[in-house]
PDB file of C-alpha atoms in Angstrom:
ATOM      1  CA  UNK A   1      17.706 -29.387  26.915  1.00 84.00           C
ATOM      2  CA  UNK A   2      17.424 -33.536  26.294  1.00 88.00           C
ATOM      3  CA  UNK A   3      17.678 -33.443  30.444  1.00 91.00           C
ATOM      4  CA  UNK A   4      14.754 -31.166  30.790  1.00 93.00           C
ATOM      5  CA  UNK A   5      13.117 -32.939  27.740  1.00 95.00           C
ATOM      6  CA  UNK A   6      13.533 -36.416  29.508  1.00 95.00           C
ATOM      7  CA  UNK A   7      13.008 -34.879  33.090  1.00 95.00           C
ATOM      8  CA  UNK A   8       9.557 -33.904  31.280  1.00 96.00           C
ATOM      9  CA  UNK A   9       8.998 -37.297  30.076  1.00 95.00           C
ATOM     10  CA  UNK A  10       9.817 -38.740  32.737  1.00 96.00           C
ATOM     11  CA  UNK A  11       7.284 -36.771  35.116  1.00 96.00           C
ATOM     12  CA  UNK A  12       4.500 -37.193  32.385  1.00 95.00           C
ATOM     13  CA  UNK A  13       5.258 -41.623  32.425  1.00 94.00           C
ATOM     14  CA  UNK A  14       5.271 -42.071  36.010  1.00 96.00           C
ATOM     15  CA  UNK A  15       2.065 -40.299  36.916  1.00 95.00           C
ATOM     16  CA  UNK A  16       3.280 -37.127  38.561  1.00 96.00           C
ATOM     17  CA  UNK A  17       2.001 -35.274  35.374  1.00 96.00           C
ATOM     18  CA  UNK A  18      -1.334 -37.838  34.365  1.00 96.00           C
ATOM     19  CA  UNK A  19      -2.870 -37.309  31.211  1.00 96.00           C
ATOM     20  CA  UNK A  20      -4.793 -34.277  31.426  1.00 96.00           C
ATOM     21  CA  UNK A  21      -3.077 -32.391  33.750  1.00 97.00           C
ATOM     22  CA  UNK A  22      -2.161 -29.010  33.091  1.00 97.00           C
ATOM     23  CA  UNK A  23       1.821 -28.067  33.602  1.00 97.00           C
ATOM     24  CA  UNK A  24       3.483 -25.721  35.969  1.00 96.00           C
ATOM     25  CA  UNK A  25       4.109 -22.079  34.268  1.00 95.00           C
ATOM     26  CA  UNK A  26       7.330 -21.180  33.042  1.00 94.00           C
ATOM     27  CA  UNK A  27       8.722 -19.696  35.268  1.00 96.00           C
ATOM     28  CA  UNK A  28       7.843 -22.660  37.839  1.00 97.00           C
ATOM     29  CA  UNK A  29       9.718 -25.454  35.708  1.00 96.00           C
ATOM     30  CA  UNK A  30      12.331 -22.747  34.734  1.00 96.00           C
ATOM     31  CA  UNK A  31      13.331 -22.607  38.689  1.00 96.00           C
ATOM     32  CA  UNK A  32      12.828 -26.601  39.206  1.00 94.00           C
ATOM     33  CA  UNK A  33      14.899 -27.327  36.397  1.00 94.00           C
ATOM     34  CA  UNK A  34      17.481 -24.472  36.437  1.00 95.00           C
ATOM     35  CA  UNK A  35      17.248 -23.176  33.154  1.00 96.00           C
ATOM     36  CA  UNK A  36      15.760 -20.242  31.423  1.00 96.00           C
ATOM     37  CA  UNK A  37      11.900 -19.397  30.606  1.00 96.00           C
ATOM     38  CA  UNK A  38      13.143 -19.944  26.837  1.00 96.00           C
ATOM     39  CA  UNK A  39      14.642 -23.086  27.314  1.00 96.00           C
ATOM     40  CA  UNK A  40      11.148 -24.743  28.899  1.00 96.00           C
ATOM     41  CA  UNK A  41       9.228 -22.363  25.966  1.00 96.00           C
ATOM     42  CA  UNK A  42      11.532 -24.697  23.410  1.00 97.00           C
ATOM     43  CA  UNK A  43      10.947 -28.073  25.125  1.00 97.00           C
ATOM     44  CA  UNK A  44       7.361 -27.460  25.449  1.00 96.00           C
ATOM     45  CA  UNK A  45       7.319 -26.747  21.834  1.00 97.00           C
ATOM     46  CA  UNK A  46       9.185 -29.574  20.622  1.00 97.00           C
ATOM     47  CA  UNK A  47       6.830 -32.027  23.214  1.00 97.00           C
ATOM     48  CA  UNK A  48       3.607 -30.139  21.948  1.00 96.00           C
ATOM     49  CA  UNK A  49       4.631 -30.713  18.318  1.00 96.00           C
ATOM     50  CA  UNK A  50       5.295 -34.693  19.230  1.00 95.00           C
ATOM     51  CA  UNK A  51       1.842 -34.401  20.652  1.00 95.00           C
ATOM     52  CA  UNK A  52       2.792 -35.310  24.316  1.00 96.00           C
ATOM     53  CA  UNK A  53       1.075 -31.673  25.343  1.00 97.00           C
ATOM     54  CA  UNK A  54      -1.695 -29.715  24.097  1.00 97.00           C
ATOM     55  CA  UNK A  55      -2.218 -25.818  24.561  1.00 94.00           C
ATOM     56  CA  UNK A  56      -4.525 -24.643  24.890  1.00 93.00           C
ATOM     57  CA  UNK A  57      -5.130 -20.624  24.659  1.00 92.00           C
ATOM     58  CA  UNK A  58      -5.704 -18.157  27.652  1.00 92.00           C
ATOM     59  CA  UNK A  59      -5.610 -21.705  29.892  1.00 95.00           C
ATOM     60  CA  UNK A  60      -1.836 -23.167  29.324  1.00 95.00           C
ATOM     61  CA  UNK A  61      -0.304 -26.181  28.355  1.00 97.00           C
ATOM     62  CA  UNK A  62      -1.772 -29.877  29.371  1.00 98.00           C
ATOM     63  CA  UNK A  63      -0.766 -33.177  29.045  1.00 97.00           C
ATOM     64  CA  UNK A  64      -2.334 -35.043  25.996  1.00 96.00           C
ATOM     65  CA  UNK A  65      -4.723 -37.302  26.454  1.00 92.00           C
ATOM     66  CA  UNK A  66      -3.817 -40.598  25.220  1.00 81.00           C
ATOM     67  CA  UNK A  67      -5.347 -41.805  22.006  1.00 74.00           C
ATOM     68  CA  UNK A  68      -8.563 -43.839  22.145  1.00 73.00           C
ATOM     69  CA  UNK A  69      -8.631 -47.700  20.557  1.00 70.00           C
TER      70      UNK A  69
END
């Protein structure tokens, strides 16, 4: 999972993912990443509770926006 955690990260840092922006489903970044629907539920999770995404019910997950100074 720390591949498809930094893969993630990595996607959300260089712009491909901007703040924002919601994330494929699932099943999408399951088959990009070659893993299991439960293994991007868990990553999501564990990047939602770091507060790098944002769900947001009936609509899916986004990329947080970043904090305002």
């Amino acid at each position: 999972m720390d591949e498809l955690l930094e893969g993630l990260l990595n996607k959300i840092k260089s712009g491909a993912y901007p703040p924002g922006s919601q994330l494929p489903s699932g099943r999408v970044l399951a088959d990009e990443y070659d893993t299991s629907q439960s293994t991007i539920s868990r990553a999501v999770a564990r990047l939602r509770a770091q507060g790098v995404l944002v769900g947001r019910p009936g609509r899916g997950v986004f990329v947080a926006e970043p904090p305002r100074r």
